[in-house]
Coordinates of C-alpha atoms in Angstrom, one line a residue:
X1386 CA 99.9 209.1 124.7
X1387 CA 97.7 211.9 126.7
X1388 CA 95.3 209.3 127.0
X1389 CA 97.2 207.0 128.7
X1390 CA 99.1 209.4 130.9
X1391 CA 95.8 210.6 132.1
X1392 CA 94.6 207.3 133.1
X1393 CA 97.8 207.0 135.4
X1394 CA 97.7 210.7 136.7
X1395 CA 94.4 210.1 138.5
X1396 CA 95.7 207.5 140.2
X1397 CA 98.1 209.8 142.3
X1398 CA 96.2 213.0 142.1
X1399 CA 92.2 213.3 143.3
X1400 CA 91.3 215.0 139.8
X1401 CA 88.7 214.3 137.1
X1402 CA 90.4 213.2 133.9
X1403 CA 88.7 215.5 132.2
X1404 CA 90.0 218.3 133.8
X1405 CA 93.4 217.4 132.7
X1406 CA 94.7 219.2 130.1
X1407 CA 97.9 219.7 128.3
X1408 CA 99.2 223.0 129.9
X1409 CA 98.1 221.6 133.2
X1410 CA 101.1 221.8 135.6
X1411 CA 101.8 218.9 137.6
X1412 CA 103.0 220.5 140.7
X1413 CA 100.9 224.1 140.8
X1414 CA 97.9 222.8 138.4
X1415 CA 97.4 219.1 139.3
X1416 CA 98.4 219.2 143.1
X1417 CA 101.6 216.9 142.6
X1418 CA 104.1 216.4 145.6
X1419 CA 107.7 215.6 144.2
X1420 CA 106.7 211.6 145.9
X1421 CA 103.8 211.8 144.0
X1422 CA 105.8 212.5 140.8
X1423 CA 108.4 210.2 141.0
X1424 CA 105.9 207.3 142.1
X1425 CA 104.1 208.5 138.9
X1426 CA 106.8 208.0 137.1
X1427 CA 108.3 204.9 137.9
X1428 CA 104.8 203.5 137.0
X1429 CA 105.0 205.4 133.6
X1430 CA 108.4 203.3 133.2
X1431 CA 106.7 200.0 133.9
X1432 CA 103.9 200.6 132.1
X1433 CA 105.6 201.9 128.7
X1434 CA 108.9 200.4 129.0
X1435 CA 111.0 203.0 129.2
X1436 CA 113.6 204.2 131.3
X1437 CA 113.0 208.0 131.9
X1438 CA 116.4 210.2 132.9
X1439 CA 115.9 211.9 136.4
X1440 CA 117.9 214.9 134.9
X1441 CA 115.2 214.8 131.9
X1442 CA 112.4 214.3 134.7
X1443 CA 113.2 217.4 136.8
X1444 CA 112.6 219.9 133.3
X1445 CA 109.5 218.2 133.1
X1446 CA 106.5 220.5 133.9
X1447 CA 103.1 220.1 132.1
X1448 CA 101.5 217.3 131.1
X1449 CA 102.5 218.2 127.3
X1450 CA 106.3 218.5 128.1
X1451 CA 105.7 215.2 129.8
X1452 CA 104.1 213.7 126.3
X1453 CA 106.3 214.5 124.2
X1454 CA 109.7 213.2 126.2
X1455 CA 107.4 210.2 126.4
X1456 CA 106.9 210.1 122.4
X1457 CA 110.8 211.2 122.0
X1458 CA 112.0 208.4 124.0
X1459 CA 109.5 205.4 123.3
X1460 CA 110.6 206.0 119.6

């Protein structure tokens, strides 16, 4: 699941996958705008099927928070 949120955080952020890591902060780490993070996820929705809670989004802060509400609600 890091993998493949990786692959779609480079396409909103200029950033080197590789320099992604799971403490990374989306806003302060990865230079995220809150458009940026939305966009990002709506494509996150489309491409895992899921439907992600905007309440749940807004508590989301590192890429690892954002990995495991992705593995909690693709269960």
């Amino acid at each position: 699941m890091f993998d493949k949120l990786a692959d779609i955080i480079v396409n909103y952020v200029e950033i080197d996958k590789a320099d992604i890591k799971p403490e990374s902060r989306f806003m302060e780490d990865l230079g995220f705008n809150s458009f940026d993070f939305m966009s990002m996820l709506g494509e996150i929705e489309d491409e895992l099927d899921v439907e992600i809670v905007q309440e749940d989004a807004a508590d989301i802060r590192t890429v690892q928070e954002a990995v495991d509400y992705l593995e909690k609600i693709s269960e």
